């Protein structure tokens, strides 16, 4: 391409001629777009006979019937047109609206808690049994080895830059080595590091499901599953957990929900909010349903190994080589550092059902935020290898002691039906609403508990399971005792005998 003074310059490209008027004339090929990129800095769109360029350029093309191969292109530069007539343009106006995704995003916990209009009793110190953060009260610090690992990573100066979006290779090797076992072998290529377990769950849902498809979610269950899925246009189908069977899955009801649009089964074990731990036998039954229906599993195992002495945690992937499983975990709970935002996805796919497509899809999705904190990645080896067993044992001993204390105290209160947990950090309590007729539901019950006793428990409506409430068992023992005493006082003040149940009232 040659450019000179104001007189027209003609040339040919690929043997096809065209003409542009912009004080100069150019003859160009049918590849007009490439030429205009060079001429105008590159930003344009071609529609029919007009080619529009971002202001201040407006390009118009006119077809001369006698010379179909020659295009007369007039360029409007900074509002000065070389041709007569007005160029149509959209009417400028402000119209800024939220996206469909933001409108579809709904967190039931925040919606319920934020809309509570009651205030705590000013004469009683607030006790929050609602927050699933083990660090809140300062009684459950992480181990000094974990803290030192972070200090060493920071002082080394080696972990300040960008890294691959799925994490350092060395860090993924450490996670793979930590969770590898003969029944469920892992390599670095099977590990995706994420910004907390929440992002791990989000990536798994995003790679497995399209809008209009559906996933199977436990009820009661962690509310984030619904929040993430519905924001992506994914339908949520709720399968039931059975309180009378220590929150085992109703397998018949679960299987009845599966259809041709079902793309994922979420299994949360140990459970938030139930504190339940599935037996090996029950997990095998769950896997049998998934294998029979050809549905992959998202295993939320963030509380893995956080089980009490009378139970055992069985990683789901160790029990099946047939069902593809994406297992999500992280540092948050077991190492008591939820704010460090380090999670991971473990890809178990020994029959190559996921193939390269799902692995590549997870990598692409991880590139949206370029991975988790590099300092925590740098500390992972020391955290996983040097945290003493005593630290884990002491944490679990404390949680079990609090669980036993809370269960015993609440089980003695008429109108309440606590279900003893086997792990994690939670306990679910049923409310016999017929004995508390002044409250319409669990939300009103827990609101009034805050107003009168300054004890805050989450109503299980947050978890799609009305007429229960969840207790977090990470608070100091003295606060747990005080909270249970206040709950007892509250229930005694509001309890009413149901008709024909005088014997129970005489307890």
Tab-separated table of C-alpha atoms in Angstrom:
chain	number	residue	atom	x	y	z
A	1	UNK	CA	0.000	0.000	0.000
A	2	UNK	CA	1.370	3.386	-1.024
A	3	UNK	CA	0.191	6.763	0.286
A	4	UNK	CA	1.105	10.201	-1.159
A	5	UNK	CA	-0.298	13.716	-1.394
A	6	UNK	CA	-3.826	14.945	-2.046
A	7	UNK	CA	-3.981	13.604	-5.594
A	8	UNK	CA	-5.610	10.179	-5.931
A	9	UNK	CA	-3.317	7.182	-5.713
A	10	UNK	CA	-4.352	3.951	-7.380
A	11	UNK	CA	-3.109	0.444	-6.775
A	12	UNK	CA	-4.317	-3.111	-6.754
A	13	UNK	CA	-4.380	-5.790	-4.090
A	14	UNK	CA	-5.182	-9.381	-5.083
A	15	UNK	CA	-6.339	-8.087	-8.429
A	16	UNK	CA	-9.573	-6.485	-7.147
A	17	UNK	CA	-10.043	-2.751	-7.241
A	18	UNK	CA	-11.781	-0.433	-4.807
A	19	UNK	CA	-11.770	3.267	-4.082
A	20	UNK	CA	-11.684	5.248	-0.807
A	21	UNK	CA	-12.192	8.992	-0.615
A	22	UNK	CA	-10.499	10.568	2.385
A	23	UNK	CA	-8.627	13.440	0.698
A	24	UNK	CA	-6.737	10.615	-1.053
A	25	UNK	CA	-7.990	7.801	-3.257
A	26	UNK	CA	-6.838	4.242	-2.734
A	27	UNK	CA	-7.575	1.193	-4.814
A	28	UNK	CA	-7.822	-1.918	-2.588
A	29	UNK	CA	-8.768	-5.553	-2.610
A	30	UNK	CA	-11.971	-7.216	-1.548
A	31	UNK	CA	-10.237	-7.617	1.809
A	32	UNK	CA	-11.411	-4.108	2.641
A	33	UNK	CA	-11.532	-4.782	6.349
A	34	UNK	CA	-7.782	-5.398	6.635
A	35	UNK	CA	-7.040	-2.180	4.819
A	36	UNK	CA	-9.307	-0.149	7.045
A	37	UNK	CA	-7.697	-1.661	10.092
A	38	UNK	CA	-4.441	-0.202	8.828
A	39	UNK	CA	-6.032	3.108	7.885
A	40	UNK	CA	-8.205	3.832	10.912
A	41	UNK	CA	-6.525	2.098	13.799
A	42	UNK	CA	-8.477	-1.112	13.643
A	43	UNK	CA	-11.923	-0.807	15.276
A	44	UNK	CA	-14.804	-1.288	12.828
A	45	UNK	CA	-17.752	-3.464	11.929
A	46	UNK	CA	-19.127	-4.361	8.497
A	47	UNK	CA	-22.879	-4.663	7.928
A	48	UNK	CA	-24.219	-4.896	4.376
A	49	UNK	CA	-23.161	-1.811	2.500
A	50	UNK	CA	-22.023	0.265	5.444
A	51	UNK	CA	-18.929	-0.058	7.484
A	52	UNK	CA	-19.101	1.748	10.831
A	53	UNK	CA	-16.009	2.764	12.725
A	54	UNK	CA	-15.901	4.040	16.290
A	55	UNK	CA	-16.414	7.811	16.446
A	56	UNK	CA	-15.183	10.139	15.107
A	57	UNK	CA	-15.099	7.940	11.962
A	58	UNK	CA	-18.222	6.910	10.044
A	59	UNK	CA	-17.663	4.902	6.873
A	60	UNK	CA	-20.254	4.664	4.102
A	61	UNK	CA	-20.014	2.401	1.080
A	62	UNK	CA	-21.926	2.998	-2.121
A	63	UNK	CA	-22.318	0.466	-4.901
A	64	UNK	CA	-22.017	1.816	-8.461
A	65	UNK	CA	-24.224	-0.345	-10.658
A	66	UNK	CA	-21.951	-0.025	-13.698
A	67	UNK	CA	-18.843	-0.949	-11.776
A	68	UNK	CA	-19.779	-3.620	-9.260
A	69	UNK	CA	-16.142	-4.317	-8.456
A	70	UNK	CA	-15.415	-0.717	-7.498
A	71	UNK	CA	-16.526	0.585	-4.103
A	72	UNK	CA	-16.753	4.292	-3.416
A	73	UNK	CA	-16.123	4.694	0.325
A	74	UNK	CA	-16.647	8.067	1.967
A	75	UNK	CA	-15.127	8.723	5.350
A	76	UNK	CA	-16.526	11.185	7.887
A	77	UNK	CA	-13.634	12.382	10.010
A	78	UNK	CA	-14.431	14.267	13.250
A	79	UNK	CA	-17.874	15.154	12.004
A	80	UNK	CA	-16.717	16.643	8.656
A	81	UNK	CA	-18.278	14.667	5.827
A	82	UNK	CA	-17.065	14.595	2.248
A	83	UNK	CA	-20.619	13.834	1.059
A	84	UNK	CA	-23.898	15.561	1.574
A	85	UNK	CA	-26.659	14.159	3.754
A	86	UNK	CA	-26.954	13.055	7.345
A	87	UNK	CA	-25.581	9.820	8.726
A	88	UNK	CA	-27.926	7.903	10.994
A	89	UNK	CA	-26.677	7.278	14.511
A	90	UNK	CA	-28.255	5.919	17.667
A	91	UNK	CA	-29.719	8.422	20.078
A	92	UNK	CA	-27.379	8.666	23.028
A	93	UNK	CA	-29.032	8.026	26.362
A	94	UNK	CA	-28.102	6.481	29.693
A	95	UNK	CA	-29.386	2.939	30.088
A	96	UNK	CA	-27.336	1.010	32.636
A	97	UNK	CA	-28.984	-2.109	34.012
A	98	UNK	CA	-27.759	-5.067	36.052
A	99	UNK	CA	-26.936	-8.261	34.207
A	100	UNK	CA	-29.187	-11.303	34.157
A	101	UNK	CA	-26.603	-13.171	36.220
A	102	UNK	CA	-26.669	-10.575	38.981
A	103	UNK	CA	-30.469	-10.566	39.006
A	104	UNK	CA	-30.519	-14.352	39.311
A	105	UNK	CA	-28.008	-14.411	42.164
A	106	UNK	CA	-29.731	-15.025	45.474
A	107	UNK	CA	-28.173	-16.093	48.781
A	108	UNK	CA	-30.914	-17.318	51.141
A	109	UNK	CA	-28.763	-16.902	54.251
A	110	UNK	CA	-28.053	-13.267	53.496
A	111	UNK	CA	-31.663	-12.645	52.470
A	112	UNK	CA	-33.015	-13.993	55.758
A	113	UNK	CA	-30.347	-12.665	58.116
A	114	UNK	CA	-30.169	-9.214	56.531
A	115	UNK	CA	-33.954	-8.839	56.674
A	116	UNK	CA	-34.175	-9.597	60.382
A	117	UNK	CA	-35.704	-6.536	62.004
A	118	UNK	CA	-35.261	-7.551	65.635
A	119	UNK	CA	-32.510	-6.266	67.883
A	120	UNK	CA	-30.710	-8.322	70.539
A	121	UNK	CA	-31.616	-7.969	74.190
A	122	UNK	CA	-29.400	-5.063	75.355
A	123	UNK	CA	-29.065	-6.654	78.792
A	124	UNK	CA	-27.471	-9.831	77.439
A	125	UNK	CA	-24.239	-10.243	75.520
A	126	UNK	CA	-24.789	-11.520	72.007
A	127	UNK	CA	-23.797	-15.146	71.406
A	128	UNK	CA	-23.595	-15.979	67.697
A	129	UNK	CA	-24.072	-19.672	67.012
A	130	UNK	CA	-24.687	-18.846	63.370
A	131	UNK	CA	-21.261	-18.170	61.887
A	132	UNK	CA	-19.425	-21.051	60.213
A	133	UNK	CA	-16.038	-19.401	60.769
A	134	UNK	CA	-13.961	-21.261	63.398
A	135	UNK	CA	-11.666	-18.274	63.906
A	136	UNK	CA	-14.296	-15.788	65.132
A	137	UNK	CA	-13.891	-16.298	68.891
A	138	UNK	CA	-10.115	-16.826	68.915
A	139	UNK	CA	-10.330	-20.142	70.744
A	140	UNK	CA	-9.368	-22.224	67.688
A	141	UNK	CA	-6.148	-20.801	66.258
A	142	UNK	CA	-4.320	-22.582	63.486
A	143	UNK	CA	-1.098	-24.423	64.327
A	144	UNK	CA	2.149	-22.416	64.646
A	145	UNK	CA	3.647	-24.547	61.861
A	146	UNK	CA	0.955	-23.300	59.508
A	147	UNK	CA	1.622	-19.681	60.414
A	148	UNK	CA	5.386	-20.167	60.089
A	149	UNK	CA	4.957	-21.688	56.643
A	150	UNK	CA	3.234	-18.501	55.499
A	151	UNK	CA	5.932	-16.324	57.028
A	152	UNK	CA	8.634	-18.336	55.288
A	153	UNK	CA	6.837	-18.085	51.947
A	154	UNK	CA	6.558	-14.324	52.349
A	155	UNK	CA	10.166	-13.842	53.446
A	156	UNK	CA	11.504	-15.946	50.574
A	157	UNK	CA	10.356	-13.383	48.008
A	158	UNK	CA	9.694	-16.230	45.561
A	159	UNK	CA	5.925	-16.040	45.435
A	160	UNK	CA	5.091	-12.462	44.480
A	161	UNK	CA	4.322	-12.853	40.783
A	162	UNK	CA	1.747	-14.362	38.474
A	163	UNK	CA	1.554	-18.125	38.216
A	164	UNK	CA	-0.365	-20.558	36.012
A	165	UNK	CA	-4.090	-20.155	36.638
A	166	UNK	CA	-4.395	-23.713	37.953
A	167	UNK	CA	-1.535	-23.163	40.411
A	168	UNK	CA	2.175	-23.831	40.730
A	169	UNK	CA	3.137	-27.292	39.490
A	170	UNK	CA	5.071	-27.904	42.716
A	171	UNK	CA	2.029	-26.949	44.833
A	172	UNK	CA	-0.273	-29.208	42.828
A	173	UNK	CA	2.223	-32.032	43.245
A	174	UNK	CA	2.064	-31.580	47.020
A	175	UNK	CA	-1.739	-31.726	47.082
A	176	UNK	CA	-1.735	-34.771	44.812
A	177	UNK	CA	0.821	-36.516	47.032
A	178	UNK	CA	-1.152	-35.688	50.200
A	179	UNK	CA	-4.413	-37.200	48.918
A	180	UNK	CA	-2.984	-39.991	46.755
A	181	UNK	CA	-3.862	-43.535	47.734
A	182	UNK	CA	-3.910	-46.837	45.824
A	183	UNK	CA	-7.720	-46.782	45.650
A	184	UNK	CA	-7.754	-43.248	44.225
A	185	UNK	CA	-4.383	-42.361	42.662
A	186	UNK	CA	-3.605	-38.726	41.906
A	187	UNK	CA	-0.973	-36.794	39.981
A	188	UNK	CA	-0.369	-33.065	39.634
A	189	UNK	CA	-2.386	-33.042	36.393
A	190	UNK	CA	-5.418	-34.124	38.438
A	191	UNK	CA	-5.289	-31.053	40.707
A	192	UNK	CA	-6.689	-27.556	40.099
A	193	UNK	CA	-5.911	-24.994	42.803
A	194	UNK	CA	-8.714	-22.503	43.440
A	195	UNK	CA	-9.566	-19.444	45.481
A	196	UNK	CA	-11.183	-21.360	48.318
A	197	UNK	CA	-13.489	-24.361	48.140
A	198	UNK	CA	-16.334	-22.072	47.038
A	199	UNK	CA	-14.558	-21.317	43.771
A	200	UNK	CA	-13.786	-24.999	43.341
A	201	UNK	CA	-17.521	-25.729	43.509
A	202	UNK	CA	-18.270	-22.872	41.113
A	203	UNK	CA	-15.769	-24.136	38.528
A	204	UNK	CA	-17.146	-27.675	38.752
A	205	UNK	CA	-20.711	-26.501	38.192
A	206	UNK	CA	-19.637	-24.228	35.349
A	207	UNK	CA	-17.748	-26.989	33.528
A	208	UNK	CA	-20.468	-29.639	33.911
A	209	UNK	CA	-23.731	-27.740	33.398
A	210	UNK	CA	-25.275	-25.442	30.820
A	211	UNK	CA	-28.280	-23.154	31.335
A	212	UNK	CA	-31.466	-25.217	31.287
A	213	UNK	CA	-29.798	-28.362	32.592
A	214	UNK	CA	-30.213	-29.490	36.189
A	215	UNK	CA	-28.164	-30.626	39.173
A	216	UNK	CA	-29.128	-32.612	42.277
A	217	UNK	CA	-28.570	-30.838	45.588
A	218	UNK	CA	-29.114	-32.083	49.175
A	219	UNK	CA	-31.932	-30.772	51.362
A	220	UNK	CA	-30.927	-29.552	53.896
A	221	UNK	CA	-27.762	-28.414	52.182
A	222	UNK	CA	-25.175	-25.677	51.864
A	223	UNK	CA	-26.976	-22.695	50.348
A	224	UNK	CA	-24.108	-21.762	48.016
A	225	UNK	CA	-24.963	-24.649	45.672
A	226	UNK	CA	-28.285	-23.040	44.829
A	227	UNK	CA	-26.822	-19.528	44.734
A	228	UNK	CA	-24.169	-20.478	42.187
A	229	UNK	CA	-26.341	-22.741	40.051
A	230	UNK	CA	-29.304	-20.424	39.677
A	231	UNK	CA	-27.074	-17.476	38.814
A	232	UNK	CA	-25.834	-19.571	35.851
A	233	UNK	CA	-29.338	-20.524	34.744
A	234	UNK	CA	-28.962	-24.099	36.028
A	235	UNK	CA	-32.043	-25.724	37.554
A	236	UNK	CA	-31.685	-27.079	41.095
A	237	UNK	CA	-33.482	-30.281	42.096
A	238	UNK	CA	-33.505	-31.012	45.824
A	239	UNK	CA	-33.088	-34.529	47.148
A	240	UNK	CA	-34.016	-35.276	50.746
A	241	UNK	CA	-31.815	-36.144	53.695
A	242	UNK	CA	-33.599	-38.118	56.404
A	243	UNK	CA	-33.162	-36.848	59.993
A	244	UNK	CA	-34.524	-40.092	61.454
A	245	UNK	CA	-31.664	-41.940	59.710
A	246	UNK	CA	-28.904	-39.538	60.785
A	247	UNK	CA	-29.372	-37.539	57.598
A	248	UNK	CA	-28.792	-40.363	55.128
A	249	UNK	CA	-30.028	-39.713	51.575
A	250	UNK	CA	-33.484	-40.847	50.519
A	251	UNK	CA	-32.046	-42.815	47.596
A	252	UNK	CA	-35.367	-43.667	45.931
A	253	UNK	CA	-36.454	-40.044	45.941
A	254	UNK	CA	-32.998	-39.014	44.689
A	255	UNK	CA	-33.119	-41.393	41.736
A	256	UNK	CA	-36.660	-40.318	40.844
A	257	UNK	CA	-35.391	-36.774	40.199
A	258	UNK	CA	-32.910	-37.775	37.496
A	259	UNK	CA	-33.842	-37.047	33.885
A	260	UNK	CA	-32.108	-36.481	30.556
A	261	UNK	CA	-31.089	-32.970	31.631
A	262	UNK	CA	-29.401	-34.042	34.886
A	263	UNK	CA	-25.658	-33.425	34.657
A	264	UNK	CA	-24.347	-33.530	38.222
A	265	UNK	CA	-25.033	-34.965	41.676
A	266	UNK	CA	-23.643	-32.986	44.616
A	267	UNK	CA	-22.699	-35.086	47.645
A	268	UNK	CA	-21.610	-33.166	50.748
A	269	UNK	CA	-19.853	-35.405	53.257
A	270	UNK	CA	-19.309	-34.587	56.117
A	271	UNK	CA	-22.330	-32.330	55.940
A	272	UNK	CA	-22.942	-28.649	56.413
A	273	UNK	CA	-25.449	-28.010	58.013
A	274	UNK	CA	-26.127	-31.457	59.478
A	275	UNK	CA	-22.766	-32.542	60.868
A	276	UNK	CA	-23.528	-36.018	59.542
A	277	UNK	CA	-20.962	-38.486	58.172
A	278	UNK	CA	-22.044	-41.133	55.679
A	279	UNK	CA	-21.063	-44.746	56.270
A	280	UNK	CA	-19.089	-46.692	53.688
A	281	UNK	CA	-22.179	-48.771	52.905
A	282	UNK	CA	-24.349	-45.715	52.285
A	283	UNK	CA	-21.709	-44.102	50.064
A	284	UNK	CA	-21.575	-47.279	47.973
A	285	UNK	CA	-25.343	-47.069	47.491
A	286	UNK	CA	-25.021	-43.454	46.354
A	287	UNK	CA	-22.327	-44.481	43.869
A	288	UNK	CA	-24.560	-47.266	42.583
A	289	UNK	CA	-27.274	-44.734	41.714
A	290	UNK	CA	-24.754	-42.488	39.958
A	291	UNK	CA	-23.288	-45.408	37.999
A	292	UNK	CA	-26.705	-46.732	37.016
A	293	UNK	CA	-27.862	-43.303	35.812
A	294	UNK	CA	-24.478	-42.217	34.379
A	295	UNK	CA	-24.384	-38.997	36.422
A	296	UNK	CA	-20.996	-37.574	37.528
A	297	UNK	CA	-20.530	-36.522	41.146
A	298	UNK	CA	-19.328	-33.277	42.655
A	299	UNK	CA	-18.065	-34.345	46.083
A	300	UNK	CA	-17.920	-31.418	48.503
A	301	UNK	CA	-15.409	-32.789	51.005
A	302	UNK	CA	-14.214	-29.555	52.614
A	303	UNK	CA	-14.855	-31.164	56.028
A	304	UNK	CA	-13.078	-34.380	55.032
A	305	UNK	CA	-11.242	-35.977	57.992
A	306	UNK	CA	-13.079	-33.657	60.399
A	307	UNK	CA	-14.996	-36.554	61.953
A	308	UNK	CA	-15.343	-37.594	65.574
A	309	UNK	CA	-13.699	-40.671	67.050
A	310	UNK	CA	-16.751	-42.889	66.674
A	311	UNK	CA	-16.968	-42.278	62.894
A	312	UNK	CA	-14.738	-42.639	59.847
A	313	UNK	CA	-14.472	-40.429	56.793
A	314	UNK	CA	-14.376	-42.311	53.491
A	315	UNK	CA	-13.300	-40.211	50.482
A	316	UNK	CA	-15.921	-40.971	47.860
A	317	UNK	CA	-13.394	-41.551	45.078
A	318	UNK	CA	-11.762	-44.430	46.978
A	319	UNK	CA	-14.961	-46.470	46.678
A	320	UNK	CA	-15.489	-46.396	42.911
A	321	UNK	CA	-13.454	-46.604	39.745
A	322	UNK	CA	-16.513	-46.317	37.497
A	323	UNK	CA	-18.086	-42.989	38.455
A	324	UNK	CA	-16.185	-39.804	37.499
A	325	UNK	CA	-15.833	-37.557	40.549
A	326	UNK	CA	-14.714	-33.971	41.066
A	327	UNK	CA	-13.749	-33.711	44.730
A	328	UNK	CA	-13.606	-30.217	46.235
A	329	UNK	CA	-11.612	-29.384	49.343
A	330	UNK	CA	-9.268	-26.820	50.837
A	331	UNK	CA	-7.453	-25.438	53.855
A	332	UNK	CA	-10.354	-23.464	55.336
A	333	UNK	CA	-11.829	-25.834	57.901
A	334	UNK	CA	-9.341	-28.546	58.797
A	335	UNK	CA	-6.463	-26.084	59.080
A	336	UNK	CA	-8.699	-23.321	60.496
A	337	UNK	CA	-7.725	-20.619	57.986
A	338	UNK	CA	-10.873	-19.842	55.940
A	339	UNK	CA	-9.631	-16.348	55.089
A	340	UNK	CA	-6.581	-17.644	53.261
A	341	UNK	CA	-8.798	-18.749	50.363
A	342	UNK	CA	-6.987	-21.883	49.265
A	343	UNK	CA	-9.070	-24.639	47.745
A	344	UNK	CA	-8.641	-27.393	45.185
A	345	UNK	CA	-10.386	-29.721	42.791
A	346	UNK	CA	-9.227	-33.339	42.632
A	347	UNK	CA	-10.154	-34.976	39.327
A	348	UNK	CA	-10.898	-38.694	39.697
A	349	UNK	CA	-11.601	-40.211	36.287
A	350	UNK	CA	-9.987	-43.612	35.957
A	351	UNK	CA	-12.238	-44.666	33.066
A	352	UNK	CA	-11.508	-41.441	31.165
A	353	UNK	CA	-15.182	-40.472	31.044
A	354	UNK	CA	-14.395	-36.787	31.516
A	355	UNK	CA	-11.631	-37.037	28.920
A	356	UNK	CA	-9.584	-34.002	28.002
A	357	UNK	CA	-12.650	-31.815	27.497
A	358	UNK	CA	-13.566	-31.470	31.176
A	359	UNK	CA	-9.942	-31.030	32.235
A	360	UNK	CA	-9.386	-28.387	29.560
A	361	UNK	CA	-12.657	-26.732	30.503
A	362	UNK	CA	-11.607	-26.430	34.150
A	363	UNK	CA	-8.299	-24.909	33.065
A	364	UNK	CA	-10.050	-22.361	30.850
A	365	UNK	CA	-12.500	-21.415	33.584
A	366	UNK	CA	-9.669	-21.004	36.097
A	367	UNK	CA	-8.089	-18.435	33.789
A	368	UNK	CA	-10.841	-15.936	34.556
A	369	UNK	CA	-9.172	-14.907	37.829
A	370	UNK	CA	-5.673	-16.391	37.403
A	371	UNK	CA	-5.703	-18.656	40.422
A	372	UNK	CA	-5.475	-18.394	44.218
A	373	UNK	CA	-3.019	-16.471	46.401
A	374	UNK	CA	0.577	-17.308	45.450
A	375	UNK	CA	1.863	-16.917	49.024
A	376	UNK	CA	-0.452	-19.653	50.273
A	377	UNK	CA	0.572	-21.812	47.326
A	378	UNK	CA	4.184	-21.292	48.330
A	379	UNK	CA	3.383	-22.400	51.878
A	380	UNK	CA	1.370	-25.485	50.909
A	381	UNK	CA	4.196	-28.006	51.129
A	382	UNK	CA	5.062	-27.058	54.691
A	383	UNK	CA	1.406	-26.782	55.734
A	384	UNK	CA	0.557	-30.254	54.439
A	385	UNK	CA	3.739	-31.971	55.595
A	386	UNK	CA	4.624	-30.255	58.867
A	387	UNK	CA	1.293	-29.687	60.629
A	388	UNK	CA	1.465	-32.061	63.627
A	389	UNK	CA	-1.154	-34.779	64.099
A	390	UNK	CA	-1.740	-33.416	67.577
A	391	UNK	CA	-3.212	-30.244	66.087
A	392	UNK	CA	-5.895	-32.181	64.203
A	393	UNK	CA	-6.605	-34.358	67.234
A	394	UNK	CA	-7.021	-31.385	69.580
A	395	UNK	CA	-9.383	-29.604	67.187
A	396	UNK	CA	-11.607	-32.652	66.808
A	397	UNK	CA	-11.584	-33.377	70.543
A	398	UNK	CA	-12.810	-29.855	71.228
A	399	UNK	CA	-15.551	-30.059	68.598
A	400	UNK	CA	-16.782	-33.424	69.825
A	401	UNK	CA	-16.847	-32.204	73.424
A	402	UNK	CA	-18.904	-29.171	72.428
A	403	UNK	CA	-21.196	-31.317	70.272
A	404	UNK	CA	-21.863	-33.697	73.170
A	405	UNK	CA	-22.453	-30.803	75.551
A	406	UNK	CA	-24.848	-29.013	73.208
A	407	UNK	CA	-26.729	-32.137	72.238
A	408	UNK	CA	-27.204	-33.203	75.841
A	409	UNK	CA	-28.446	-29.782	76.952
A	410	UNK	CA	-30.869	-29.271	74.059
A	411	UNK	CA	-32.204	-32.840	74.120
A	412	UNK	CA	-33.489	-32.173	77.642
A	413	UNK	CA	-35.596	-29.197	76.509
A	414	UNK	CA	-39.244	-29.983	75.704
A	415	UNK	CA	-40.137	-29.028	72.161
A	416	UNK	CA	-36.626	-29.443	70.720
A	417	UNK	CA	-35.212	-32.480	68.876
A	418	UNK	CA	-31.461	-32.169	68.320
A	419	UNK	CA	-29.751	-34.730	66.088
A	420	UNK	CA	-26.308	-35.761	67.283
A	421	UNK	CA	-23.559	-34.890	64.777
A	422	UNK	CA	-20.662	-37.145	63.815
A	423	UNK	CA	-18.333	-34.530	62.362
A	424	UNK	CA	-17.847	-31.083	60.815
A	425	UNK	CA	-18.794	-28.081	62.970
A	426	UNK	CA	-22.586	-28.119	63.133
A	427	UNK	CA	-25.630	-29.573	64.835
A	428	UNK	CA	-29.217	-29.446	63.601
A	429	UNK	CA	-32.124	-29.001	66.018
A	430	UNK	CA	-35.740	-29.753	65.158
A	431	UNK	CA	-38.468	-27.482	66.515
A	432	UNK	CA	-41.798	-29.100	67.380
A	433	UNK	CA	-43.740	-26.109	66.124
A	434	UNK	CA	-47.047	-27.371	67.519
A	435	UNK	CA	-45.634	-26.624	70.993
A	436	UNK	CA	-44.724	-23.043	70.021
A	437	UNK	CA	-47.976	-21.823	68.411
A	438	UNK	CA	-47.122	-18.127	68.632
A	439	UNK	CA	-44.387	-18.646	66.017
A	440	UNK	CA	-45.354	-19.385	62.454
A	441	UNK	CA	-42.047	-20.961	61.486
A	442	UNK	CA	-38.362	-21.417	62.318
A	443	UNK	CA	-37.496	-17.913	61.098
A	444	UNK	CA	-39.858	-16.284	63.620
A	445	UNK	CA	-38.642	-18.675	66.350
A	446	UNK	CA	-34.978	-17.757	65.843
A	447	UNK	CA	-35.742	-14.044	65.468
A	448	UNK	CA	-37.492	-13.970	68.823
A	449	UNK	CA	-34.642	-15.968	70.356
A	450	UNK	CA	-32.334	-13.121	69.333
A	451	UNK	CA	-34.720	-10.462	70.663
A	452	UNK	CA	-35.183	-12.070	74.070
A	453	UNK	CA	-32.000	-14.010	74.737
A	454	UNK	CA	-29.382	-12.536	72.363
A	455	UNK	CA	-28.619	-15.994	70.968
A	456	UNK	CA	-28.397	-16.160	67.194
A	457	UNK	CA	-28.916	-19.502	65.414
A	458	UNK	CA	-29.560	-19.859	61.687
A	459	UNK	CA	-33.108	-20.946	60.826
A	460	UNK	CA	-32.894	-24.044	58.627
A	461	UNK	CA	-35.128	-22.361	56.067
A	462	UNK	CA	-31.748	-21.037	54.905
A	463	UNK	CA	-30.973	-24.633	53.945
A	464	UNK	CA	-34.398	-25.395	52.408
A	465	UNK	CA	-35.419	-27.304	55.527
A	466	UNK	CA	-38.015	-25.462	57.630
A	467	UNK	CA	-38.709	-25.971	61.350
A	468	UNK	CA	-35.118	-26.707	62.286
A	469	UNK	CA	-32.247	-24.448	63.264
A	470	UNK	CA	-28.490	-24.899	62.967
A	471	UNK	CA	-26.012	-24.496	65.811
A	472	UNK	CA	-22.298	-23.870	65.187
A	473	UNK	CA	-20.256	-25.770	67.785
A	474	UNK	CA	-16.952	-23.875	67.490
A	475	UNK	CA	-17.680	-21.338	70.255
A	476	UNK	CA	-15.811	-21.540	73.602
A	477	UNK	CA	-17.312	-24.045	76.029
A	478	UNK	CA	-18.449	-21.407	78.514
A	479	UNK	CA	-20.383	-19.614	75.734
A	480	UNK	CA	-21.922	-22.878	74.608
A	481	UNK	CA	-23.155	-23.593	78.117
A	482	UNK	CA	-24.574	-20.083	78.457
A	483	UNK	CA	-26.251	-20.261	75.049
A	484	UNK	CA	-27.909	-23.592	75.854
A	485	UNK	CA	-29.129	-22.193	79.182
A	486	UNK	CA	-30.701	-19.201	77.425
A	487	UNK	CA	-32.321	-21.426	74.781
A	488	UNK	CA	-33.824	-23.494	77.589
A	489	UNK	CA	-35.200	-20.395	79.290
A	490	UNK	CA	-36.667	-19.179	76.007
A	491	UNK	CA	-38.365	-22.509	75.260
A	492	UNK	CA	-39.794	-22.785	78.770
A	493	UNK	CA	-41.360	-19.344	78.418
A	494	UNK	CA	-42.992	-20.102	75.042
A	495	UNK	CA	-43.740	-23.827	75.268
A	496	UNK	CA	-47.391	-24.908	75.162
A	497	UNK	CA	-48.683	-28.433	75.672
A	498	UNK	CA	-50.337	-29.937	72.670
A	499	UNK	CA	-53.789	-31.418	73.240
A	500	UNK	CA	-53.640	-34.784	74.979
A	501	UNK	CA	-49.948	-34.471	75.907
A	502	UNK	CA	-50.184	-33.575	79.610
A	503	UNK	CA	-47.668	-36.292	80.447
A	504	UNK	CA	-44.994	-34.488	78.444
A	505	UNK	CA	-45.839	-31.181	80.111
A	506	UNK	CA	-45.295	-32.764	83.502
A	507	UNK	CA	-41.653	-33.579	82.744
